[in-house]
CSV table of C-alpha atoms in Angstrom, one decimal:
chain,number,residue,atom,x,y,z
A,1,UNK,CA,0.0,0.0,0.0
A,2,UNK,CA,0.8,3.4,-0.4
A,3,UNK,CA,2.1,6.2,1.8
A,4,UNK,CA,-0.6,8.0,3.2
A,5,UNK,CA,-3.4,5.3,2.4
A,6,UNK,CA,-7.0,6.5,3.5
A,7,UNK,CA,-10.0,4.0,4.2
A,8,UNK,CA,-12.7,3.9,3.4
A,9,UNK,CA,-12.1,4.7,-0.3
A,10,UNK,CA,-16.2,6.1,-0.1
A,11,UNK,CA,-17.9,7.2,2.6
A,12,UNK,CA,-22.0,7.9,2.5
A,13,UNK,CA,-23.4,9.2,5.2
A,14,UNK,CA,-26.8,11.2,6.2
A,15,UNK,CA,-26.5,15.1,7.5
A,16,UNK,CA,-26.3,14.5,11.2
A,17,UNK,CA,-24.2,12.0,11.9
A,18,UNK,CA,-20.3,12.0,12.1
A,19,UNK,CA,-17.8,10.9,9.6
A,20,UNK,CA,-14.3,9.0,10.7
A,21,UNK,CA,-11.7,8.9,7.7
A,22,UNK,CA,-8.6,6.4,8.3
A,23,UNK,CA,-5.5,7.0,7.2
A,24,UNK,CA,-2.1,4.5,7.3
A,25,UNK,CA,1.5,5.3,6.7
A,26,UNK,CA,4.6,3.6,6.3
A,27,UNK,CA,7.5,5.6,7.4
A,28,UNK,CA,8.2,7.8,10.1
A,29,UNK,CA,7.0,11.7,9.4
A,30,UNK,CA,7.4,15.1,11.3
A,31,UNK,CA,3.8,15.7,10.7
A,32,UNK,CA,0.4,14.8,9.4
A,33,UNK,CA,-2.0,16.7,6.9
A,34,UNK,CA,-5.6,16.8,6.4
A,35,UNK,CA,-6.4,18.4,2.9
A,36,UNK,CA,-10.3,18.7,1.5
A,37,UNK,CA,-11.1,19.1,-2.3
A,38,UNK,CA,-14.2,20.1,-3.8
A,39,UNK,CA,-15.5,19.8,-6.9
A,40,UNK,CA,-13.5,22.6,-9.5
A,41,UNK,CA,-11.9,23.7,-6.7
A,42,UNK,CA,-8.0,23.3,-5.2
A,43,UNK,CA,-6.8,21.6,-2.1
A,44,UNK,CA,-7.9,23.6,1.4
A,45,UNK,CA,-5.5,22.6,4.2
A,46,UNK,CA,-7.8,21.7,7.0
A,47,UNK,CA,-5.5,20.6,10.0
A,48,UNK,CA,-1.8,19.4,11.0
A,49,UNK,CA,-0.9,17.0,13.9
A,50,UNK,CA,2.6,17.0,14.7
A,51,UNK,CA,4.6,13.7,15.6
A,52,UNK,CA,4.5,14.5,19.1
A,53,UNK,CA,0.8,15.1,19.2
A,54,UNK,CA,-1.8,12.4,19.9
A,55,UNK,CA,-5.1,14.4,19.4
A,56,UNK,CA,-5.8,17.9,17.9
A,57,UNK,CA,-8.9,19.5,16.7
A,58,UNK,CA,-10.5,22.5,14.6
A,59,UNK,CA,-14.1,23.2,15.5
A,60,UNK,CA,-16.1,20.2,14.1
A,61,UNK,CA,-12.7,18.4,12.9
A,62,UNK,CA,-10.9,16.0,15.5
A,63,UNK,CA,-7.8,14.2,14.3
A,64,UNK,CA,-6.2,11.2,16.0
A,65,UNK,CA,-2.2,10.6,15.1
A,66,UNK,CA,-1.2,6.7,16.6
A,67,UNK,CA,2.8,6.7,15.7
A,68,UNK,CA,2.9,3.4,16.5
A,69,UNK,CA,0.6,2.3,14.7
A,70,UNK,CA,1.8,4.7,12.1
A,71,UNK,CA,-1.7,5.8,11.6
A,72,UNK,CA,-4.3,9.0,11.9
A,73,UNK,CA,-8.2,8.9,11.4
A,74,UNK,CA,-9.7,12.1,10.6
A,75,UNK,CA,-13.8,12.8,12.7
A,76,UNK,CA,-16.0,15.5,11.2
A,77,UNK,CA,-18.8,15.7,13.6
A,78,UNK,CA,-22.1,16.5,13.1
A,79,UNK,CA,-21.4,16.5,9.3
A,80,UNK,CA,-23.3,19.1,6.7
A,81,UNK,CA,-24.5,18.4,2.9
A,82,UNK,CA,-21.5,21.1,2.7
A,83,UNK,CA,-19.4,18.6,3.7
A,84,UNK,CA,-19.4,16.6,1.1
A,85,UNK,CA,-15.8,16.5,-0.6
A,86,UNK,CA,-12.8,14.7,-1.1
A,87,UNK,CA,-10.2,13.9,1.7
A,88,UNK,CA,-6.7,13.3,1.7
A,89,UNK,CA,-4.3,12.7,4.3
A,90,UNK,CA,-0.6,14.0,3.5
A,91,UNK,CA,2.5,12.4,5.5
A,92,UNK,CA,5.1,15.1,5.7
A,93,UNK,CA,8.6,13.9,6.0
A,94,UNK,CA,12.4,14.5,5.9
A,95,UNK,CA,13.4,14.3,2.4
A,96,UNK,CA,16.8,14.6,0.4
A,97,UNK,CA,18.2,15.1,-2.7
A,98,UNK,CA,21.6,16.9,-3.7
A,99,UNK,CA,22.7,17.5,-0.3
A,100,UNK,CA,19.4,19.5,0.0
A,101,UNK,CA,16.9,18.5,2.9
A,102,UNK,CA,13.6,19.5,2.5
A,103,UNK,CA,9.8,18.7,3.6
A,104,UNK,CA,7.7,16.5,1.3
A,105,UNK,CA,3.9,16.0,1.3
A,106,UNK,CA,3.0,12.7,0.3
A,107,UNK,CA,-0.7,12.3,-0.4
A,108,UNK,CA,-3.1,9.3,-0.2
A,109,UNK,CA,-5.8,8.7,-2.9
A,110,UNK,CA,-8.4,10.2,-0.5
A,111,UNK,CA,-11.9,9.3,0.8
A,112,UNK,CA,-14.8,10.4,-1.0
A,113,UNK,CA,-17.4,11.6,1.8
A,114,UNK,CA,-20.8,12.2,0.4
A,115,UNK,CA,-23.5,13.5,3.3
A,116,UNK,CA,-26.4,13.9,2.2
A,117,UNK,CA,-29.4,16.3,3.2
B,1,UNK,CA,-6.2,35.0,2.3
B,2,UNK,CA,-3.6,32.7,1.0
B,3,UNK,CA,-4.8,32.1,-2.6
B,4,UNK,CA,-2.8,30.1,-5.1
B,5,UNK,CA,-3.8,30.5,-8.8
B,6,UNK,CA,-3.0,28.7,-11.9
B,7,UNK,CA,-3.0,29.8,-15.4
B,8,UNK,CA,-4.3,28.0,-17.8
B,9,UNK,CA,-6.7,25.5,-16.2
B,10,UNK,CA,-6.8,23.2,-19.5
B,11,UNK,CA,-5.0,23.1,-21.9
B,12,UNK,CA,-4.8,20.9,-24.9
B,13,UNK,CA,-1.5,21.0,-27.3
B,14,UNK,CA,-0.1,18.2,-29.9
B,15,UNK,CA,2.8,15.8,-29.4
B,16,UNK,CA,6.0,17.5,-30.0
B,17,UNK,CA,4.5,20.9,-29.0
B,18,UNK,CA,6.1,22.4,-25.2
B,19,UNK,CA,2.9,23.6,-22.4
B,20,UNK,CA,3.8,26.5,-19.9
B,21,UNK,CA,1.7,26.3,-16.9
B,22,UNK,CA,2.1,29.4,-14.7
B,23,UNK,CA,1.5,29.1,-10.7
B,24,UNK,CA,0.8,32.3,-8.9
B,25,UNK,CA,0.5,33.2,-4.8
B,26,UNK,CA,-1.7,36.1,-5.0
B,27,UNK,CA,-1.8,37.2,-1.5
B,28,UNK,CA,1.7,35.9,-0.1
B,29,UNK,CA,5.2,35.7,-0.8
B,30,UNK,CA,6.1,31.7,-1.1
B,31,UNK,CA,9.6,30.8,-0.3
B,32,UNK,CA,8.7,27.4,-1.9
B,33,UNK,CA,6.9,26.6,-4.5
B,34,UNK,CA,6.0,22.7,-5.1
B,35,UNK,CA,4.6,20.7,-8.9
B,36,UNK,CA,2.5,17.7,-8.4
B,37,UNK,CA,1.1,15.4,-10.9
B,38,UNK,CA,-2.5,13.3,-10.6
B,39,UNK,CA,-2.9,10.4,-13.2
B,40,UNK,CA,-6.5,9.1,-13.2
B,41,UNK,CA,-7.5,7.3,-10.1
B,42,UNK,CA,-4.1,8.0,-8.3
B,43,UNK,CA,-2.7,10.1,-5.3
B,44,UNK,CA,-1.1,13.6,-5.8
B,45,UNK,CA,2.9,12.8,-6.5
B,46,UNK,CA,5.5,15.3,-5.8
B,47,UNK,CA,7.7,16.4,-9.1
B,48,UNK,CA,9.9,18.8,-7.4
B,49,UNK,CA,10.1,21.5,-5.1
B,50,UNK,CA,11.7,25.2,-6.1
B,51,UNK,CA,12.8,27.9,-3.6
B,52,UNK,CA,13.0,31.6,-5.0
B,53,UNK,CA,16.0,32.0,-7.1
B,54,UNK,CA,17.6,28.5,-7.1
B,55,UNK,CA,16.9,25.5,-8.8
B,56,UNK,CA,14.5,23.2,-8.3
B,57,UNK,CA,14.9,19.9,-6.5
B,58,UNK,CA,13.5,17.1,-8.5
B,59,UNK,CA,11.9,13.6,-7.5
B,60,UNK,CA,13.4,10.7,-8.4
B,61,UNK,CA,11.7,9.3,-11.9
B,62,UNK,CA,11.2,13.4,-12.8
B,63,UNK,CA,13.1,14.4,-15.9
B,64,UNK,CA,14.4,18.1,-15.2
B,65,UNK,CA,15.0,18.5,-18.9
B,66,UNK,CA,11.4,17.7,-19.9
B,67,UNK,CA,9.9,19.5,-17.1
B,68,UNK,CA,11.7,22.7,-16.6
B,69,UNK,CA,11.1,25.0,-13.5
B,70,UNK,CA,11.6,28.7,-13.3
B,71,UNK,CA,10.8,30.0,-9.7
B,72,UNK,CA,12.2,33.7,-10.6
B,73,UNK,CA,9.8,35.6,-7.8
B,74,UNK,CA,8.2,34.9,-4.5
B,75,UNK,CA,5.0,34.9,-6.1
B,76,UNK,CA,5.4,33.1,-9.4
B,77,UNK,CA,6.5,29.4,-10.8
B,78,UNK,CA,6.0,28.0,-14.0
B,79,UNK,CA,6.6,25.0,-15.5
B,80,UNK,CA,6.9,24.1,-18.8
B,81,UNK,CA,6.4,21.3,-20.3
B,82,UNK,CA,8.5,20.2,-23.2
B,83,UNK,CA,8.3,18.4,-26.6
B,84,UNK,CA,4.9,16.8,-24.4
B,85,UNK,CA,4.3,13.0,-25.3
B,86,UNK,CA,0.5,11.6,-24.8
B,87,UNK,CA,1.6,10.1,-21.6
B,88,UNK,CA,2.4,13.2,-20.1
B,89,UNK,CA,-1.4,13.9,-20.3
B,90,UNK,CA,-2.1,14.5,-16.4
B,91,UNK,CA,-3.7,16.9,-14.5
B,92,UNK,CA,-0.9,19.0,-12.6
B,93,UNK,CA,-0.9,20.8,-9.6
B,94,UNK,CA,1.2,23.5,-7.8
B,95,UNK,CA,1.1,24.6,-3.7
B,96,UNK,CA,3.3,27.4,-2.2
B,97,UNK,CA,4.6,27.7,1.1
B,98,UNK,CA,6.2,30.0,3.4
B,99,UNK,CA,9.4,27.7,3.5
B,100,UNK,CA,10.4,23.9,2.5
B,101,UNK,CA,10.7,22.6,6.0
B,102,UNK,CA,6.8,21.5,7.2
B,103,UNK,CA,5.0,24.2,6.5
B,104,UNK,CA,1.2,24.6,5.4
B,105,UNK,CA,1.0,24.3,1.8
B,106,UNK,CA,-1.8,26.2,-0.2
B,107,UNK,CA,-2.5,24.4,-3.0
B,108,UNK,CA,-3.7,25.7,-7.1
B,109,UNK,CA,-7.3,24.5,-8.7
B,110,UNK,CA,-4.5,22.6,-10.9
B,111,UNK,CA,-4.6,22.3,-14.6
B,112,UNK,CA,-5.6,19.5,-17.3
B,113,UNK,CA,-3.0,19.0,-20.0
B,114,UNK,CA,-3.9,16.7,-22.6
B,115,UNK,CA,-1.9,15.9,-25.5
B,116,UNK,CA,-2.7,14.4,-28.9
C-alpha cells in the first residue's frame, strides 16, 4: 500500500451524523496533513498534527495521530451536505536530494465523503 | 487570504509541442513553491520542489529536462512542459509555502493537459 493510504475509499453518510476517515503510513513523518477538495476547486489545508501530538482538533474536525501504529483517522462531527468533498491525508517527511533537505507531502488517494441532506 | 492561482486551467496541445503552466500566490510571498502530478484514479505525486531563485529539486523518476522550472519571484513558478508525449497527459498541480521545512501548503485549482 501506499504512503498515506485513506480508508474507506467512499464514505456515505446522512446530515447528522459524524464521519471518521482512516489514514495508514509507512515511514516515520514530522507531521500529518488533512487536505479537503471540492469539486472545481484546489486543495484547502484543513489541519496538521505534529509527531508528538496524539489528538488535535479544529471546530467540528478532531484528528487522532497513533505513531505506533503509524496511523491517523480524521472525525468531522455533526457532518453538513456542505461537507461533502474529497479527503486526503498527507504524510510530511524529511526528504533529500543533492545534499538538500527539505519537507515533502506525500498524499493518499483520498476518501470520497458524500453527506447527504 | 492565502490564494494560489493557476494559469491555464486546461489546456490541450499536440505531441512534439512544449505547455507553460504558470503558478501564482496572489496574496503571499512563497519561499517554496512545489509541482504535483495526478494520473486518473491515483494520489497527488510530488515532481519537485523550487525555492525563489535557485533551482529546483527534483523527484526521483522526474526528468528536469522535460519539465523545466523557473521560480524567478516569490510569487510566481512555472513549469513548462517540453516536446509533451500523450503520456504526459495528467492533470498538474502547484502549492506554495512559506518555507520547504513542514509548512502549510496552499494548493492551485490545478490544470488538465492533454496531448494528442
Amino acid at each position: 500500500s501506499q504512503q498515506g493510504e485513506e480508508d474507506p475509499q467512499a464514505l456515505s453518510i446522512q446530515e447528522g451524523e459524524n464521519a471518521t476517515m482512516n489514514c495508514s503510513y509507512k515511514t516515520s513523518i514530522n507531521n500529518l496533513q488533512w487536505y479537503r477538495k471540492n469539486s472545481g476547486r484546489g486543495l484547502v489545508h484543513l489541519i496538521l498534527i505534529r509527531s508528538n501530538e496524539r489528538e488535535k482538533h479544529s471546530g467540528r474536525l478532531r484528528v487522532t495521530l497513533d505513531t505506533s501504529k503509524k496511523s491517523s483517522s480524521l472525525l468531522i462531527t455533526a457532518s453538513r451536505a456542505a461537507d461533502t468533498a474529497s479527503y486526503f491525508c498527507a504524510t510530511d517527511s524529511f526528504a533529500n536530494a543533492g545534499g538538500t533537505s527539505y519537507g515533502k507531502l506525500t498524499f493518499g488517494q483520498g476518501t470520497i465523503l458524500t453527506v447527504h441532506p | 487570504g492565502a490564494v494560489v492561482s493557476q494559469h491555464p486551467s486546461r489546456v490541450i496541445c499536440k505531441s512534439g509541442t512544449s505547455v507553460k503552466i504558470e503558478c501564482r500566490s496572489l496574496d503571499f510571498q512563497a519561499t517554496t513553491m512545489f509541482w504535483y502530478r495526478q494520473f486518473p484514479k491515483q494520489s497527488l505525486m510530488l515532481m519537485a520542489t523550487s525555492n525563489e531563485g535557485s533551482k529546483a529539486t527534483y523527484e526521483q523518476g522526474v526528468e528536469k529536462d522535460k519539465f523545466l522550472i523557473n521560480h524567478a519571484s516569490l510569487t510566481l513558478s512555472t513549469l513548462t512542459v517540453t516536446s509533451a508525449h500523450p503520456e504526459d497527459s495528467s492533470f498538474y498541480i502547484c502549492s506554495a509555502s512559506l518555507g520547504d521545512l513542514f509548512y502549510e501548503q496552499y494548493f492551485g485549482p490545478g490544470t488538465r493537459l492533454t496531448v494528442t
